[in-house]
CSV table of C-alpha atoms in Angstrom, one decimal:
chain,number,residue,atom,x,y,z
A,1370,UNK,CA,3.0,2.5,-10.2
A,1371,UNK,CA,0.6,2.2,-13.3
A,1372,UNK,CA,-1.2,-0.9,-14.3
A,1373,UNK,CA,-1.9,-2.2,-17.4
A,1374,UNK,CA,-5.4,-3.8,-18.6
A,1375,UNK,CA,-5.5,-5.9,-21.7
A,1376,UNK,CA,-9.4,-5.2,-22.8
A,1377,UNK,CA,-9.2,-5.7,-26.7
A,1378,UNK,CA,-9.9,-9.4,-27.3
A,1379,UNK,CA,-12.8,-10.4,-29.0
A,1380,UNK,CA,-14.2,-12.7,-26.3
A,1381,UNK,CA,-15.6,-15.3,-28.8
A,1382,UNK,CA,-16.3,-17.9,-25.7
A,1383,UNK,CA,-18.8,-15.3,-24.3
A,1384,UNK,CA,-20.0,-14.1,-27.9
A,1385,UNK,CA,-24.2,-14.0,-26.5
A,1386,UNK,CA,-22.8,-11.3,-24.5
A,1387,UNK,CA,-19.9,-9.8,-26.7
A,1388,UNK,CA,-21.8,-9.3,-30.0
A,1389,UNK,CA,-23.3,-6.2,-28.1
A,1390,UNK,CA,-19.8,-5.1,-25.5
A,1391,UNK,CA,-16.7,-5.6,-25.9
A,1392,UNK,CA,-16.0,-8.2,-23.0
A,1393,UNK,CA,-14.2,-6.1,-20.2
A,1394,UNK,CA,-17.9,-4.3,-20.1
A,1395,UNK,CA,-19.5,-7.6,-19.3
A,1396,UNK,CA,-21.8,-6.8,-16.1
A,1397,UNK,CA,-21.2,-8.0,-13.1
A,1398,UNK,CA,-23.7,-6.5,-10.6
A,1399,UNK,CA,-24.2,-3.2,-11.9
A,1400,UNK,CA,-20.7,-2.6,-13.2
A,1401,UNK,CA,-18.6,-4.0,-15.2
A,1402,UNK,CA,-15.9,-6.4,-15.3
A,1403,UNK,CA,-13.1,-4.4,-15.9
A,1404,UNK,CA,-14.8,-1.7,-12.8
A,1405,UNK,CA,-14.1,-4.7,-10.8
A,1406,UNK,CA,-11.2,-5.2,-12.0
A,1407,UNK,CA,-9.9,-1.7,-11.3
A,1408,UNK,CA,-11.2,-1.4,-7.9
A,1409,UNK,CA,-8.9,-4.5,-6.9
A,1410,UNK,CA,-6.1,-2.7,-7.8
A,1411,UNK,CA,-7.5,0.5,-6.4
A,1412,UNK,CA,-7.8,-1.3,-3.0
A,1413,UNK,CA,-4.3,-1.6,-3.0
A,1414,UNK,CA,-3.2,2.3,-3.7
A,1415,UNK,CA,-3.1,1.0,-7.6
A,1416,UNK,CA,-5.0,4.0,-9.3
A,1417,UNK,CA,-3.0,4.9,-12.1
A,1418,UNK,CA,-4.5,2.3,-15.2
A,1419,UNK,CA,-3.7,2.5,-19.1
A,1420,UNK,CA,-6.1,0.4,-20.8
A,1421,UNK,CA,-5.6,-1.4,-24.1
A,1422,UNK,CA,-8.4,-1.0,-26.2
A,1423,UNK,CA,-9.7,-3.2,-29.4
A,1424,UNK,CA,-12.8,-4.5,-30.4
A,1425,UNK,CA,-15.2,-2.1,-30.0
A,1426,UNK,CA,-13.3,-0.2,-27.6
A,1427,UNK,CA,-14.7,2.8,-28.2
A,1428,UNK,CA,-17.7,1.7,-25.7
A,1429,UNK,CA,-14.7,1.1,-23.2
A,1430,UNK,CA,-14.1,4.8,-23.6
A,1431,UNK,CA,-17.5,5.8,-23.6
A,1432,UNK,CA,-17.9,4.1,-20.2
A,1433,UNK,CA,-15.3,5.8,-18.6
A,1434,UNK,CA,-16.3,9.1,-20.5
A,1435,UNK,CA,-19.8,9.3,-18.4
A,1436,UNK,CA,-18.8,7.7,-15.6
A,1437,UNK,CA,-18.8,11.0,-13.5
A,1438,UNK,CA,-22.1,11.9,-15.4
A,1439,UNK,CA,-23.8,8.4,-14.1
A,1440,UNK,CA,-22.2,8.8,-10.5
A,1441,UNK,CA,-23.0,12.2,-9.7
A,1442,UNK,CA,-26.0,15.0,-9.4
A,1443,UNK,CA,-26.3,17.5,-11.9
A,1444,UNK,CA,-26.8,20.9,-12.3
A,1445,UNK,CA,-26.5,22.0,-16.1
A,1446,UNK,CA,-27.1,25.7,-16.9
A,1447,UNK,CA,-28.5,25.2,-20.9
A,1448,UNK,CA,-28.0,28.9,-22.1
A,1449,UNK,CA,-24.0,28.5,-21.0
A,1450,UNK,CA,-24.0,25.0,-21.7
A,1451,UNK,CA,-22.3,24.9,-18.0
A,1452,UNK,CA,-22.8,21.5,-16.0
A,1453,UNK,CA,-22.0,21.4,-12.2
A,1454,UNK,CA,-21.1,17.5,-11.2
A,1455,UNK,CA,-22.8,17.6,-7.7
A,1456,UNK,CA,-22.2,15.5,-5.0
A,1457,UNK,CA,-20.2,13.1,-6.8
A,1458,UNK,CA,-20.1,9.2,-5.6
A,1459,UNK,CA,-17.2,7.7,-8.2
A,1460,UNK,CA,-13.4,7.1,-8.0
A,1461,UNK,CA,-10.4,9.2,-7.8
A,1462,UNK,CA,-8.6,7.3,-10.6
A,1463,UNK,CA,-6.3,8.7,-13.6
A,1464,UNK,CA,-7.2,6.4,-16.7
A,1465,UNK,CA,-5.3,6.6,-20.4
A,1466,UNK,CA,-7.9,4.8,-22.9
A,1467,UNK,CA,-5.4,3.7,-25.5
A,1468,UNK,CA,-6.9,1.8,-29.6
A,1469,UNK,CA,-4.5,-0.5,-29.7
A,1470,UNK,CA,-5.7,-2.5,-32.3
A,1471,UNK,CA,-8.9,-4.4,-33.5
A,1472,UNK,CA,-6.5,-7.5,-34.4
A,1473,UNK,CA,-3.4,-7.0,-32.8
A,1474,UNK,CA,-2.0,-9.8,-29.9
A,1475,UNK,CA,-1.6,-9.7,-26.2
A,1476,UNK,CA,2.1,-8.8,-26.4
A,1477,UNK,CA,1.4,-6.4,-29.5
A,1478,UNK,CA,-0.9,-4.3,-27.3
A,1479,UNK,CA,1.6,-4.5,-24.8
A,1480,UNK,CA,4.3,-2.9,-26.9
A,1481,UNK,CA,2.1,-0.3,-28.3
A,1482,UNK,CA,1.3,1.7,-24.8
A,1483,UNK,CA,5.3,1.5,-24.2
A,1484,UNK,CA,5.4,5.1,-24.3
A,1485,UNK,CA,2.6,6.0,-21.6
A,1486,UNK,CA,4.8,3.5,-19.1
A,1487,UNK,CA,7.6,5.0,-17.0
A,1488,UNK,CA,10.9,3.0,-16.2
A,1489,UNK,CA,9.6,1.3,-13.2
A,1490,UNK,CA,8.0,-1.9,-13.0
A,1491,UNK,CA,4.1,-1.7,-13.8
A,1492,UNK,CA,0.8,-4.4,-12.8
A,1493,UNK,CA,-0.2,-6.4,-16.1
A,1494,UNK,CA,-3.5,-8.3,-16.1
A,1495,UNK,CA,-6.5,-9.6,-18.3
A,1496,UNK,CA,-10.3,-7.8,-18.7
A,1497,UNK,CA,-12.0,-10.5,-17.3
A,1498,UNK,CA,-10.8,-11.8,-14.5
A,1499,UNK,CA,-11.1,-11.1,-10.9
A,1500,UNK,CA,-10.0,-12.9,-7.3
A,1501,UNK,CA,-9.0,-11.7,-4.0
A,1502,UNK,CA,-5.0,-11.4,-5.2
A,1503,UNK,CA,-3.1,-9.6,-2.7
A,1504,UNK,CA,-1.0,-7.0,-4.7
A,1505,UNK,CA,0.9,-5.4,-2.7
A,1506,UNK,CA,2.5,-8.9,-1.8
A,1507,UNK,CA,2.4,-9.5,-5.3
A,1508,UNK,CA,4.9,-5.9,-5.3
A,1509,UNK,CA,7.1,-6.9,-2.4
A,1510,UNK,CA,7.9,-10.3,-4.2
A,1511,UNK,CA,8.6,-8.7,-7.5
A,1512,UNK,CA,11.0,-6.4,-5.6
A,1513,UNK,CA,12.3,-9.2,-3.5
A,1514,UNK,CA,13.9,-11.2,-6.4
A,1515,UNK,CA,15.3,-8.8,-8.6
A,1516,UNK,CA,13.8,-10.8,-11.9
A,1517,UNK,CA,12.5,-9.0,-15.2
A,1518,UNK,CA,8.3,-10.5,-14.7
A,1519,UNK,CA,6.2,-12.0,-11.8
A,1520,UNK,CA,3.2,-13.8,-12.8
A,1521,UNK,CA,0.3,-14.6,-9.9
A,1522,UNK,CA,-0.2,-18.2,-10.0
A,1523,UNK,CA,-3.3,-20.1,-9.3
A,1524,UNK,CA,-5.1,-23.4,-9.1
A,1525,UNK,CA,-8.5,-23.3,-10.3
A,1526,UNK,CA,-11.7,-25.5,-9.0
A,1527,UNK,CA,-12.8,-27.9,-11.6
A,1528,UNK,CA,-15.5,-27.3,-13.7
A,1529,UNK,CA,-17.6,-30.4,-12.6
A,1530,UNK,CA,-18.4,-31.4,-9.2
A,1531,UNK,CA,-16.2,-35.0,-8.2
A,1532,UNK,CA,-16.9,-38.0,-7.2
A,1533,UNK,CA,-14.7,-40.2,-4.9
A,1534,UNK,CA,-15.3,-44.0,-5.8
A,1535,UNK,CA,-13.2,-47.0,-4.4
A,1536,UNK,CA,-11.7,-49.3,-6.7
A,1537,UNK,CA,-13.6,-52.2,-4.9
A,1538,UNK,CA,-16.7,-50.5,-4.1
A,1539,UNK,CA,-19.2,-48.8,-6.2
A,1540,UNK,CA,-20.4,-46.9,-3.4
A,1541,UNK,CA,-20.1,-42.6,-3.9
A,1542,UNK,CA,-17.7,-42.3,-0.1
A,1543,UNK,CA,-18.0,-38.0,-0.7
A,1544,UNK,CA,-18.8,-35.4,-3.8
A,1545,UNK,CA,-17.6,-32.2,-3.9
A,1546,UNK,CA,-19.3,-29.6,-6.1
A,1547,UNK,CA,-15.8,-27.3,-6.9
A,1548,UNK,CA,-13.2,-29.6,-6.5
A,1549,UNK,CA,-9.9,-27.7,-6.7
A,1550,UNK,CA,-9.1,-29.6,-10.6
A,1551,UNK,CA,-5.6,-31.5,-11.2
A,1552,UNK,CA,-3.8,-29.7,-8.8
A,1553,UNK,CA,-1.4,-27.9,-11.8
A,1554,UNK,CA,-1.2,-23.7,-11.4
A,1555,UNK,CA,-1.9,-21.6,-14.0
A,1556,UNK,CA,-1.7,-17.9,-15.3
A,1557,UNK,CA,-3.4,-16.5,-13.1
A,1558,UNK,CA,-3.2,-13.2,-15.1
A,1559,UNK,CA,-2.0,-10.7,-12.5
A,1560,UNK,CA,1.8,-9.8,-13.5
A,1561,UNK,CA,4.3,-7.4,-12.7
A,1562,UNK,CA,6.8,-6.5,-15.2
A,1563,UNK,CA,9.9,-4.3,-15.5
A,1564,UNK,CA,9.7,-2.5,-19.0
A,1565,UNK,CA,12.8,-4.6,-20.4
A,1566,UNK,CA,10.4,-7.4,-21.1
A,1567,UNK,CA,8.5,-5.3,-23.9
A,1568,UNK,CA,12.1,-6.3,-25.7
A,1569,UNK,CA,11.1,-9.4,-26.1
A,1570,UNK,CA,7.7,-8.5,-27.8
A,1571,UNK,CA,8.4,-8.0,-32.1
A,1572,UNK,CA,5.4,-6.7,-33.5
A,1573,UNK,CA,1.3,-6.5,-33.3
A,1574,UNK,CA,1.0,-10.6,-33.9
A,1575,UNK,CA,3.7,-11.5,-30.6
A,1576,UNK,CA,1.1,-13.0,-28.3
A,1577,UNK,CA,2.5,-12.2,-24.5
A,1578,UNK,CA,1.5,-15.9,-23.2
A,1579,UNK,CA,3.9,-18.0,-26.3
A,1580,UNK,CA,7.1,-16.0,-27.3
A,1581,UNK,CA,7.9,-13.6,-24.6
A,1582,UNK,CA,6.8,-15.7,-21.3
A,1583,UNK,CA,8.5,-18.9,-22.8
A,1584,UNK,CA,11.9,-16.9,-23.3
A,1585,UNK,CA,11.5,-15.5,-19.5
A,1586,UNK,CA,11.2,-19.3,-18.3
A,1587,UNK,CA,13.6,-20.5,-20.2
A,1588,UNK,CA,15.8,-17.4,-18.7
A,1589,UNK,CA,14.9,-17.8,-15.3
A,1590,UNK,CA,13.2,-14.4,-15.9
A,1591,UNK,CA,9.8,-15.4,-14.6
A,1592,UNK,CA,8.9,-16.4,-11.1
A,1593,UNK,CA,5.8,-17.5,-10.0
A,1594,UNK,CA,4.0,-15.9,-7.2
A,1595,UNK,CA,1.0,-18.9,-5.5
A,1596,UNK,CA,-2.2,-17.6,-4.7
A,1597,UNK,CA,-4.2,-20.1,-2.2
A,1598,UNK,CA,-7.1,-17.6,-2.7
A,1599,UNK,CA,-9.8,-17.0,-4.5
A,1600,UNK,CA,-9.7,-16.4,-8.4
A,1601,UNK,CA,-12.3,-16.8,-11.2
A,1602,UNK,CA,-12.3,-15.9,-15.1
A,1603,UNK,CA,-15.5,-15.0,-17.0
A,1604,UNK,CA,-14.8,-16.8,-19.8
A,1605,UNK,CA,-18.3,-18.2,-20.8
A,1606,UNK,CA,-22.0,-17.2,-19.9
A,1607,UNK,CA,-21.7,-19.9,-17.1
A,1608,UNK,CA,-18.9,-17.7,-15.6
A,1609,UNK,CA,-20.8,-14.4,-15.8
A,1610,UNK,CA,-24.0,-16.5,-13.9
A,1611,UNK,CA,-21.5,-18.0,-11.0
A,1612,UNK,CA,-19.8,-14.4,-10.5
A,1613,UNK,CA,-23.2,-12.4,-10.9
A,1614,UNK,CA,-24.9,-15.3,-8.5
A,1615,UNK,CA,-21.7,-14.4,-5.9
A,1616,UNK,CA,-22.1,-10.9,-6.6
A,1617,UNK,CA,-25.8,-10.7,-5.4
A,1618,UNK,CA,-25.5,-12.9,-2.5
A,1619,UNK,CA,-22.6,-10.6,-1.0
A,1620,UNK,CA,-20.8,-13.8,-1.3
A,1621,UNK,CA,-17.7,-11.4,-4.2
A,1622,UNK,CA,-14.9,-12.7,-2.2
A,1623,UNK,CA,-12.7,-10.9,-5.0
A,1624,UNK,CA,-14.8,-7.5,-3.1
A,1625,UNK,CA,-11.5,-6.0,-1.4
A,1626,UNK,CA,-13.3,-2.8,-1.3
């Protein structure tokens, strides 16, 4: 089973950051976002990835072009231009590195790598988010309701820290840093989709979240999959300090690995 990683946006709420990488190379730690990302799925026997590729994607393929060069010892024999990659420390995953685009949508991309997919259902998610979603539950739903898309969703902790206040009494009774928000579920970003759904997607400027999702709901196409875990985008500098501050406290609770 292949999964698919969006990685071409232009990740204009992170721009300090983005003006140099393309947001899926973002680090957290030492690697990464998208190397997080991957080792999720990886955790659950996911290894096969096609990744869409944008803005300045051809630093996403430059990554993954060295990585066995940064992960292993070398032994390069200059008059044969011969390298030996010894004692090497990296991953045993198959990656397709696809340009999709500079300006093209989310569902655009999605219905330009159509022809690296097979016919079986396939993983969808974002370059920028990570949690501890369990994936292989995530597959046994899919497969337990016979419906064309899954989408993983989640409730995500407010962005401020919450007061509680009686009506009749100024005093502060409890604060909570991360309040869990409104209570509504979101896109958490982690799908799985059979291939019929890329009918629904027209042309480069179909964006995945409006059109096609809207027509699965509307359908009953598109069934929802709660995650009472833990889930977290990086979609501003404050993100990238909270997961980077998790990171190097060994506090990554999205670390399945």
């Amino acid at each position: 089973m292949k999964a698919v990683i969006l990685a071409g946006g232009l990740g204009t709420r992170i721009s300090e950051e983005t003006s140099v990488v393309p947001k899926p190379l973002v680090e957290i730690g030492e690697e990464p976002i998208i190397w997080h990302i991957m080792k999720i799925f990886a955790a659950h026997g996911i290894k096969d990835f096609i990744i869409c590729c944008g803005y300045k994607g051809h630093l996403i393929k430059k990554y993954f072009f060295d990585y066995q060069v940064r992960h292993s010892n070398l032994s390069i024999g200059l008059a044969a231009s011969a390298v030996d990659y010894l004692d090497y420390h990296g991953e045993d995953w198959n990656i397709t590195l696809v340009d999709t685009g500079l300006s093209t949508m989310t569902g655009g991309r999605l219905k330009r790598i159509s022809s690296y997919l097979d016919d079986e259902p396939f993983f969808m998610t974002y370059g920028d988010g990570v949690g501890d979603v369990d994936l292989t539950a995530l597959r046994d739903f899919h497969a337990s309701h016979g419906k064309a898309a899954s989408v993983t969703a989640v409730q995500p902790t407010g962005r401020f820290g919450a007061m509680y206040i009686a009506d009749d009494n100024p005093i502060v009774s409890a604060f909570n840093e991360k309040p869990q928000g409104d209570g509504a579920w979101i896109n958490g970003g982690f799908f799985l989709l059979n291939p019929s759904v890329l009918n629904l997607i027209e042309d480069d400027n179909t964006v995945w979240e409006r059109g096609p999702m809207v027509a699965l709901a509307e359908t009953g196409q598109l069934m929802a999959h709660r995650h009472f875990g833990f889930w977290h985008p990086m979609d501003t500098l404050r993100d990238k300090t909270v997961l980077n501050e998790m990171w190097a406290k060994g506090e990554a609770r999205w670390k399945l690995w």
